[in-house]
PDB file of C-alpha atoms and ligand atoms in Angstrom:
ATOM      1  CA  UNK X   1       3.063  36.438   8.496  1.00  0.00           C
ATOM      2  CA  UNK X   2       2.646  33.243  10.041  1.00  0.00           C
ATOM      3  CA  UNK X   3       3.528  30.041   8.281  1.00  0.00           C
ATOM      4  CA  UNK X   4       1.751  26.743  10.622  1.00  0.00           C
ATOM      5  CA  UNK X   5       3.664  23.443   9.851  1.00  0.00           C
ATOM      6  CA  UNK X   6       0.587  21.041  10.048  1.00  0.00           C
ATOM      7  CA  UNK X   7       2.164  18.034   8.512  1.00  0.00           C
ATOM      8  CA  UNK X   8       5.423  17.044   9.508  1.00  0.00           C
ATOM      9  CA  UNK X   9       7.424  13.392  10.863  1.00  0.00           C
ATOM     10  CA  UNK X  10       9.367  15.567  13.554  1.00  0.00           C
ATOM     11  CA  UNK X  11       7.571  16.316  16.808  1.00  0.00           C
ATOM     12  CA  UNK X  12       7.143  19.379  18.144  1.00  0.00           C
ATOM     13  CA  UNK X  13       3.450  20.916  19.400  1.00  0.00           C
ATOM     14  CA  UNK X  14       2.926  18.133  22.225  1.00  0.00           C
ATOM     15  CA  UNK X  15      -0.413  17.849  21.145  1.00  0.00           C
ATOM     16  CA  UNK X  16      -0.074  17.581  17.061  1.00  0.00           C
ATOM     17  CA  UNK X  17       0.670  13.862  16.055  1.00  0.00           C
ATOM     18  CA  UNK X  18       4.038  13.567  13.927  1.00  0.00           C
ATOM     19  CA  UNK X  19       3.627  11.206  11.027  1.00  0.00           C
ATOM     20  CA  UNK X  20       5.975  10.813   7.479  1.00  0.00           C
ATOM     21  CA  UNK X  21       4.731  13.900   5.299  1.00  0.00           C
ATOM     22  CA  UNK X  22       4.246  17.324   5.246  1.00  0.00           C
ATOM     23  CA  UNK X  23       2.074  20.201   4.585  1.00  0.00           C
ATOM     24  CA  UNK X  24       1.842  24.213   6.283  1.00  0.00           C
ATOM     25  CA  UNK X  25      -0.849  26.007   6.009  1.00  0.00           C
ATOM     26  CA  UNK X  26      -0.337  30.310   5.375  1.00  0.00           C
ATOM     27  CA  UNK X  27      -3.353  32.353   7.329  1.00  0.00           C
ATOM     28  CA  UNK X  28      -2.589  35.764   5.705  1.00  0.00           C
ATOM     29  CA  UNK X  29      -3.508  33.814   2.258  1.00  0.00           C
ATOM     30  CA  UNK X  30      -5.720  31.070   3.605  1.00  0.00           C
ATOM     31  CA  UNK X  31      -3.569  28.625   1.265  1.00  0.00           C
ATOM     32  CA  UNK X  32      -2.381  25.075   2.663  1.00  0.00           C
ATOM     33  CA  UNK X  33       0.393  23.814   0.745  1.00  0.00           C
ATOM     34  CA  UNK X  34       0.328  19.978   0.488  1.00  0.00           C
ATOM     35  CA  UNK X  35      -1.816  17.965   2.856  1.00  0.00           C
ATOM     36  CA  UNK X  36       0.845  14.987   4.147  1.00  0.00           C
ATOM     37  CA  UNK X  37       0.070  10.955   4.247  1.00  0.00           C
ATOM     38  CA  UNK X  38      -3.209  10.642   6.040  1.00  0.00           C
ATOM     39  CA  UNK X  39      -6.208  12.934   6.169  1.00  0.00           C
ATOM     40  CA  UNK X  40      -7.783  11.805   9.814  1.00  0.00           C
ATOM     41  CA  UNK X  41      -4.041  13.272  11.010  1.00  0.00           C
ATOM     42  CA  UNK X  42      -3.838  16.589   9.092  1.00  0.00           C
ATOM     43  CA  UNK X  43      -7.188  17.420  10.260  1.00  0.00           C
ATOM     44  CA  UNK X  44      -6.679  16.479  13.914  1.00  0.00           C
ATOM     45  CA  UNK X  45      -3.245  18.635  13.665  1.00  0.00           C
ATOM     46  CA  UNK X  46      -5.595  21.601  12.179  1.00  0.00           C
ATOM     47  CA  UNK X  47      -7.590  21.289  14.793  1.00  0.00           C
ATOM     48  CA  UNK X  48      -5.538  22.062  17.790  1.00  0.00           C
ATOM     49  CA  UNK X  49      -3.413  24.825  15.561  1.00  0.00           C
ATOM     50  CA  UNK X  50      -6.789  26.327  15.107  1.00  0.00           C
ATOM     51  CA  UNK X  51      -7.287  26.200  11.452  1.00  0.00           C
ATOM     52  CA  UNK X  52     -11.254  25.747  10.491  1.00  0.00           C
ATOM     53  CA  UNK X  53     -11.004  23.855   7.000  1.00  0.00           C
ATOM     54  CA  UNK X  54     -13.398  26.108   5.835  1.00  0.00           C
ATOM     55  CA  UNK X  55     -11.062  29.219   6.143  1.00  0.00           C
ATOM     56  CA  UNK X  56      -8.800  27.401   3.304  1.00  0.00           C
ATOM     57  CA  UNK X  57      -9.721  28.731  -0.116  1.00  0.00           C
ATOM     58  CA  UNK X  58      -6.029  27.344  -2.143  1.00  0.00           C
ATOM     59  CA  UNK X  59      -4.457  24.207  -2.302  1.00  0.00           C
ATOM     60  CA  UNK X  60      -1.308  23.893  -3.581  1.00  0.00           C
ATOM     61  CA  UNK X  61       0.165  20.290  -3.736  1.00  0.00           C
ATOM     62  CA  UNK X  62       3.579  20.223  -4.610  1.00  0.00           C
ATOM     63  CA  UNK X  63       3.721  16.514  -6.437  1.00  0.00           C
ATOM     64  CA  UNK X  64       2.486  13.183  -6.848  1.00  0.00           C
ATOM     65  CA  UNK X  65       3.894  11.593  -4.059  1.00  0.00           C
ATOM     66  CA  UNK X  66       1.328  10.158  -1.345  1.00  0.00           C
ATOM     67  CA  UNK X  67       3.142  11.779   1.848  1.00  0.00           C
ATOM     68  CA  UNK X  68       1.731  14.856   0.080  1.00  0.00           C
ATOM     69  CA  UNK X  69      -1.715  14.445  -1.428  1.00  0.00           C
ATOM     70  CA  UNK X  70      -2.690  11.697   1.227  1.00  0.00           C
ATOM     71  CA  UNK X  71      -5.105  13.800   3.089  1.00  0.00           C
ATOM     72  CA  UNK X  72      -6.693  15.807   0.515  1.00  0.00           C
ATOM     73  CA  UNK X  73      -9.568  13.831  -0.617  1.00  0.00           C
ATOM     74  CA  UNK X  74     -10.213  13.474   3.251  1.00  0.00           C
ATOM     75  CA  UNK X  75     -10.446  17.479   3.543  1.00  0.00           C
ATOM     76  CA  UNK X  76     -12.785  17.279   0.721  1.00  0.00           C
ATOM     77  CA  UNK X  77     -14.933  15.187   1.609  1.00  0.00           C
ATOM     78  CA  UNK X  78     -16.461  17.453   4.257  1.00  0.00           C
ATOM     79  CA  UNK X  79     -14.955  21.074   2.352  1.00  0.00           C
ATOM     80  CA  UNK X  80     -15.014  19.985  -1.165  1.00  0.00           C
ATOM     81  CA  UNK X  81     -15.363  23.859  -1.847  1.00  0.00           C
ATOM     82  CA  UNK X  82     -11.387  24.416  -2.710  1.00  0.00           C
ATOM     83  CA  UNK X  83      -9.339  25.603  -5.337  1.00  0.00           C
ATOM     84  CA  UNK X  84      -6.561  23.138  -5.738  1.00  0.00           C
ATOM     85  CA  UNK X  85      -3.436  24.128  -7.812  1.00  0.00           C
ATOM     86  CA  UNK X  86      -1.695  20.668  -9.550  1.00  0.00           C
ATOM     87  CA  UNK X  87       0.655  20.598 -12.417  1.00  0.00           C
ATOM     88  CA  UNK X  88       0.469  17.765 -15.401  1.00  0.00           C
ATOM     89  CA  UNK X  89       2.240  15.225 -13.681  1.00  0.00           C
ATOM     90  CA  UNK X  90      -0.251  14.514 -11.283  1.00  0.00           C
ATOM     91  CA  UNK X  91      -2.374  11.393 -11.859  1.00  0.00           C
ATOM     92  CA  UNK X  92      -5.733  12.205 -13.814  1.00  0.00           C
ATOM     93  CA  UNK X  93      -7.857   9.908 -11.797  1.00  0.00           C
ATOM     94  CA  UNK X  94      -6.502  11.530  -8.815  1.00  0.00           C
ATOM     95  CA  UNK X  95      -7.949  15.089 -10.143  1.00  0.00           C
ATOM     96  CA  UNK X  96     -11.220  14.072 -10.920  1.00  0.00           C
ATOM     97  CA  UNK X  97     -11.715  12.339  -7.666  1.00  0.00           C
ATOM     98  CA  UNK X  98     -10.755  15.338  -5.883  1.00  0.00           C
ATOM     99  CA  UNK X  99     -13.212  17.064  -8.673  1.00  0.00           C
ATOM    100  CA  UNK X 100     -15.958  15.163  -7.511  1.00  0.00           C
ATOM    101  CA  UNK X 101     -15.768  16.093  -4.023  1.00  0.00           C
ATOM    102  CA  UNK X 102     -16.366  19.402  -5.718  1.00  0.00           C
ATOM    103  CA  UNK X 103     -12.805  21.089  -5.900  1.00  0.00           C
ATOM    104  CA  UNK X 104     -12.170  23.208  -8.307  1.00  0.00           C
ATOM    105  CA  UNK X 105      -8.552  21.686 -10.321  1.00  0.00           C
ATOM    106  CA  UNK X 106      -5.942  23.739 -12.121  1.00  0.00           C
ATOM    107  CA  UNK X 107      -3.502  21.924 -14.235  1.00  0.00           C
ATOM    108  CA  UNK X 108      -0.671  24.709 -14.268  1.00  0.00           C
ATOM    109  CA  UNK X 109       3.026  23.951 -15.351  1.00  0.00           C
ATOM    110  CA  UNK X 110       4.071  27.686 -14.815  1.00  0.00           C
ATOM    111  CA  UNK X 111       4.284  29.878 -12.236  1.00  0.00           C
ATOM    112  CA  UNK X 112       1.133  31.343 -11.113  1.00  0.00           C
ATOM    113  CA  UNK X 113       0.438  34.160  -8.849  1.00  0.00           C
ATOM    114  CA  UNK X 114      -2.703  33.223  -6.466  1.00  0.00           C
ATOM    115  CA  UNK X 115      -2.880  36.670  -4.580  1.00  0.00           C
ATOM    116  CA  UNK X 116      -0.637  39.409  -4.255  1.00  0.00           C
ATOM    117  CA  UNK X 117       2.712  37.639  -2.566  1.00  0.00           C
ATOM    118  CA  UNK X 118       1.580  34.513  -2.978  1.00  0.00           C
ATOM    119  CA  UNK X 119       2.597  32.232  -6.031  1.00  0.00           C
ATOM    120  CA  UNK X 120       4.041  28.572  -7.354  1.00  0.00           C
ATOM    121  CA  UNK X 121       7.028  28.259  -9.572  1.00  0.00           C
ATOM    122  CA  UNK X 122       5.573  26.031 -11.905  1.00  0.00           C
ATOM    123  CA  UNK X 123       6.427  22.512 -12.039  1.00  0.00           C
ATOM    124  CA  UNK X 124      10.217  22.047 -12.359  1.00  0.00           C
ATOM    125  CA  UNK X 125      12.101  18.913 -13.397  1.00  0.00           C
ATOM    126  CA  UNK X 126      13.063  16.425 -11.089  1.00  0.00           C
ATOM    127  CA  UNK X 127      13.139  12.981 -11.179  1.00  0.00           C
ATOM    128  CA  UNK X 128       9.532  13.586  -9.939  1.00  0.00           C
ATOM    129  CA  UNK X 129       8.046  17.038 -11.309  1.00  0.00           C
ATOM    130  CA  UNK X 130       7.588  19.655  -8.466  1.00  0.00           C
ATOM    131  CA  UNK X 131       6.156  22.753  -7.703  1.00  0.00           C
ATOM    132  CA  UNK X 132       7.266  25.043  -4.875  1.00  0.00           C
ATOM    133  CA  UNK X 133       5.459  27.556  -3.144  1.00  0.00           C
ATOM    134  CA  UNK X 134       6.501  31.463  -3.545  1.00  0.00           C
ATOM    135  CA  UNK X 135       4.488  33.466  -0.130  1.00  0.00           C
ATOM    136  CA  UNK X 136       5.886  36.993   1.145  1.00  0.00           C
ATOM    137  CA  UNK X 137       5.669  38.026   4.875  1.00  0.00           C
ATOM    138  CA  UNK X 138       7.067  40.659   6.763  1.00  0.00           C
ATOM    139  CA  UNK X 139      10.482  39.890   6.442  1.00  0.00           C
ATOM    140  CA  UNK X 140      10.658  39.042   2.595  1.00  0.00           C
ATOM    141  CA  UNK X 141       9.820  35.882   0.849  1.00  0.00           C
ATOM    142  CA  UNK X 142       9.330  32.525   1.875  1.00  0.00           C
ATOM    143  CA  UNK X 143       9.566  29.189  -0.531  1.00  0.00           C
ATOM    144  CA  UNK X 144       7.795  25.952   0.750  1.00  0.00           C
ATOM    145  CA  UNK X 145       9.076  22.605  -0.903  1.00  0.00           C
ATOM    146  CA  UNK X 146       7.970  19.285  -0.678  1.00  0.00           C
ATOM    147  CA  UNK X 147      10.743  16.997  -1.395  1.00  0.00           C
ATOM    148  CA  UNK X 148      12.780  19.264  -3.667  1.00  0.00           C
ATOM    149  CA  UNK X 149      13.074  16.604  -5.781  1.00  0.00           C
ATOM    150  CA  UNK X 150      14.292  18.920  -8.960  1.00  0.00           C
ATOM    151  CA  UNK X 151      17.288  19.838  -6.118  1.00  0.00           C
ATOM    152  CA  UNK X 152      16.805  22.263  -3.425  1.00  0.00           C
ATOM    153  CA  UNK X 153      19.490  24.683  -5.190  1.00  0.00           C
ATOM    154  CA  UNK X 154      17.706  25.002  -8.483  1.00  0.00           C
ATOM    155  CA  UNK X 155      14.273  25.172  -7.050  1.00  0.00           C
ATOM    156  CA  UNK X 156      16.013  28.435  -4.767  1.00  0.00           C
ATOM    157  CA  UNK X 157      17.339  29.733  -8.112  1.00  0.00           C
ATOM    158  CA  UNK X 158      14.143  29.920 -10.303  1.00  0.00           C
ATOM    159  CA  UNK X 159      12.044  31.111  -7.227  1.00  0.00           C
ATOM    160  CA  UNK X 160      14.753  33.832  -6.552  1.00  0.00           C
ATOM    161  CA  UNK X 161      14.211  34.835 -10.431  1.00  0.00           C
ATOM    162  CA  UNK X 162      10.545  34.920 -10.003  1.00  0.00           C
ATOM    163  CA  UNK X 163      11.021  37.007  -6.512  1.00  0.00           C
ATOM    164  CA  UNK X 164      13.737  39.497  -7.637  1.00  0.00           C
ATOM    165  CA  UNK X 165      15.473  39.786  -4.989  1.00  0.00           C
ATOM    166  CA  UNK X 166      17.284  36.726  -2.452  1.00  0.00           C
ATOM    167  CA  UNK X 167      14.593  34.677   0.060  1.00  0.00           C
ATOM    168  CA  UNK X 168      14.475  35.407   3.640  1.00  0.00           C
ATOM    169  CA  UNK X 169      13.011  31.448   4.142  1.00  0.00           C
ATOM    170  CA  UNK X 170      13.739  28.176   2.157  1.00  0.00           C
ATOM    171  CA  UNK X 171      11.494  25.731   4.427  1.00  0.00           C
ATOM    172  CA  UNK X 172      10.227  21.922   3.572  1.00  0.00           C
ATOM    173  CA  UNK X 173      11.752  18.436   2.204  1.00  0.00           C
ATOM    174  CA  UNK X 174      15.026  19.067   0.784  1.00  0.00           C
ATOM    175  CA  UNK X 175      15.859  15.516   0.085  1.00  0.00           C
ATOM    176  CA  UNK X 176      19.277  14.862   0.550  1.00  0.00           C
ATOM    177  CA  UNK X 177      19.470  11.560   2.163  1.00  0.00           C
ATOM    178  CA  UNK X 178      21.885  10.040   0.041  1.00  0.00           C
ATOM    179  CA  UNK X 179      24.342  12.641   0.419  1.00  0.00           C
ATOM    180  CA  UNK X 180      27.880  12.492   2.254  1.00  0.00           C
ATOM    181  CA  UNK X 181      27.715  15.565   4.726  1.00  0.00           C
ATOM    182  CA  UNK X 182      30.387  16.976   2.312  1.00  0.00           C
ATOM    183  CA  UNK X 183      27.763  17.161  -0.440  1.00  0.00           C
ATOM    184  CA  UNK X 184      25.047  18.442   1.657  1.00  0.00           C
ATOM    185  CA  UNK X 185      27.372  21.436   2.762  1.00  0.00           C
ATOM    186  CA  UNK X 186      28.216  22.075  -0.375  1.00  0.00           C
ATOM    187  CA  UNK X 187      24.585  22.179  -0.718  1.00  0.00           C
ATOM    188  CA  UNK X 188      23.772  24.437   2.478  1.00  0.00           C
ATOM    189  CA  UNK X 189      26.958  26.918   1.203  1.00  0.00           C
ATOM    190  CA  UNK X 190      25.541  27.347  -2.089  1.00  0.00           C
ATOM    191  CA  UNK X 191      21.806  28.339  -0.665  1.00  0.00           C
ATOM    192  CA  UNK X 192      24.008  30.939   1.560  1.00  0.00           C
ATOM    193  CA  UNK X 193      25.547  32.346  -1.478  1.00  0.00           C
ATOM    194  CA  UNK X 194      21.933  32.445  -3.092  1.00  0.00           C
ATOM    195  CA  UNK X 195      21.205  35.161  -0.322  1.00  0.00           C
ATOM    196  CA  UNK X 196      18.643  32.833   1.757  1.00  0.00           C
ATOM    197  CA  UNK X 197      18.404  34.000   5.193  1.00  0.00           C
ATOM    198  CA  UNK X 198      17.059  31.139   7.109  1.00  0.00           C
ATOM    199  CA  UNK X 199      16.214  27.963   6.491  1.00  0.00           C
ATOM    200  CA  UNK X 200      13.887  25.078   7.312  1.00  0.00           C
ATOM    201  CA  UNK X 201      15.479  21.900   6.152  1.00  0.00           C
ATOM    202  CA  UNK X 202      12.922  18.795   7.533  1.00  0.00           C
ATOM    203  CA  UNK X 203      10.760  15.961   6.110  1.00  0.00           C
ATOM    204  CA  UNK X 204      12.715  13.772   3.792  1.00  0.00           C
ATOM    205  CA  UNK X 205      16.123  16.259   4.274  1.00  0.00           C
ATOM    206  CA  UNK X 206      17.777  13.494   6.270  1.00  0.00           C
ATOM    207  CA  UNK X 207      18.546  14.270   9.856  1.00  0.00           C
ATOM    208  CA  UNK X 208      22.172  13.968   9.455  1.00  0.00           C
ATOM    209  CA  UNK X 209      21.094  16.593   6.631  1.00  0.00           C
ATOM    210  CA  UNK X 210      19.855  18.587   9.003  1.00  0.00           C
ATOM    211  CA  UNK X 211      22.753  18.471  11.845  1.00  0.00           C
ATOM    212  CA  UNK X 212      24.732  20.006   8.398  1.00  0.00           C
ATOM    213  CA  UNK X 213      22.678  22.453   7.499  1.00  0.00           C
ATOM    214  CA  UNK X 214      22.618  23.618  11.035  1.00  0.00           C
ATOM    215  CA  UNK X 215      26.405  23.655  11.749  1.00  0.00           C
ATOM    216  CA  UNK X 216      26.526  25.967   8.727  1.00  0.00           C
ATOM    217  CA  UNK X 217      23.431  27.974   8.918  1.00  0.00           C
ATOM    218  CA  UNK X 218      23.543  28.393  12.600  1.00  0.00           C
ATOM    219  CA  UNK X 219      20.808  30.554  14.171  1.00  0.00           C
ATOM    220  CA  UNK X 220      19.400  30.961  10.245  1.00  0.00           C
ATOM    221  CA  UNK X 221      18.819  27.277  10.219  1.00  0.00           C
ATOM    222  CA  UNK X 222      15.256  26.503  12.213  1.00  0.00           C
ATOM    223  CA  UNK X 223      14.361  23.312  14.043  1.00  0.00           C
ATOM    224  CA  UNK X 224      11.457  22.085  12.012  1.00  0.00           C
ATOM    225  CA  UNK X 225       8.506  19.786  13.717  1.00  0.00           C
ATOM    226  CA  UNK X 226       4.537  19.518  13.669  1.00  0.00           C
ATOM    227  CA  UNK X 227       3.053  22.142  14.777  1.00  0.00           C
ATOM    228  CA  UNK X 228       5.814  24.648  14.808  1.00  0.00           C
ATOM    229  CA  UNK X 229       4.423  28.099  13.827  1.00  0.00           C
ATOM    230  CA  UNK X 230       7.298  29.920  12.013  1.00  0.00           C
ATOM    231  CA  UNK X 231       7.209  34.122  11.551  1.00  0.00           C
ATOM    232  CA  UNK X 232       8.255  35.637   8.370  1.00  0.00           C
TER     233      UNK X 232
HETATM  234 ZN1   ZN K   1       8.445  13.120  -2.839  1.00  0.00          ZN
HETATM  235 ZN1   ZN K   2       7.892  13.600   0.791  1.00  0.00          ZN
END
């Protein structure tokens, strides 16, 4: 299973433009998980990973932040024809705007399966409520976050309840700017006792986040950018 990081402020694919946000989109179950800061961007960055908009049939946006429903009404306005997962703390002006491009909104607070190996966690408390992504491949499960704003470690517990058995991939925003690289190992040592393979950390994780989480995770810890397409 491929997973295509579309939306992402790292570079990587020389010919995808970088910009603050994030979103991936998941062929096998034509679902694109957030759509980043600026729709004329996520669709150019489709466009040279090859992904027609009209293939996408979910859209799961992890919260209410704009670096993650930015380009959405964009990708509406031409393929309004979507179903687009949200939980109840997402504006309500927000959902019937993208309602009246002709998506189809679910409000859903728990965890939802949307095909067979593919499902959210339900919203989860943060200081911003978020929703993670739950999406099997090959090699086991993989969770998307946005900012992990309910903490990276908690969001990896529930969705390892959900699962039933540890996560091969833990890839997105894991927010930990405002950590000392003491905390954030703590951090990176408690996702390796949670059984997670490899891991993603990019987006709002902090790039001296990131050096952590690599000194500890070694090989299992991926170098994240636009355009990177990651196998699970
Ligand atoms: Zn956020
Ligand atoms: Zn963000």
């Amino acid at each position: 299973m491929k997973i295509k990081v579309v939306f992402e402020n790292h570079p990587h694919h020389p010919r995808c433009i970088p910009m603050w946000g994030f979103s991936c989109y998941i062929p096998r179950y034509r679902i694109l998980f957030d759509t980043g800061s600026n729709g004329a961007v996520l669709l150019r960055n489709m466009e040279v990973l090859d992904i027609p908009p009209e293939e996408i049939e979910t859209i799961v946006l992890s919260h209410f932040h704009w670096d993650h429903t930015g380009g959405l009404l964009d990708l509406l306005q031409t393929h309004g024809d979507k179903e687009v997962i949200i939980h109840s703390a997402f504006s309500i002006t927000f959902a019937s705007e993208a309602e009246n491009l002709g998506a189809r909104i679910l409000i859903e607070d728990h965890p939802r399966e949307i095909l067979p190996g593919a499902m959210t966690t339900g919203s989860l408390k943060g200081p911003m409520w978020e929703q993670g992504l739950l999406v099997r491949g090959d090699e086991g499960w993989a969770l998307l976050t946005g900012c992990a704003h309910p903490g990276i470690s908690s969001m990896v517990t529930t969705a390892t309840k959900l699962t039933g058995e540890p996560l091969y991939l833990v890839m997105g925003g894991f927010h930990l700017l405002n950590l000392t690289p003491q905390e954030v190992a703590k951090v990176a040592r408690e996702l390796l006792d949670l059984g997670v393979t490899s891991i993603g950390p990019c987006h709002c994780t902090g790039d001296q986040a990131i050096e952590t989480f690599s000194g500890i995770y070694e090989k299992g810890c991926i170098s994240v950018g636009v355009g990177l397409e990651v196998e699970v």
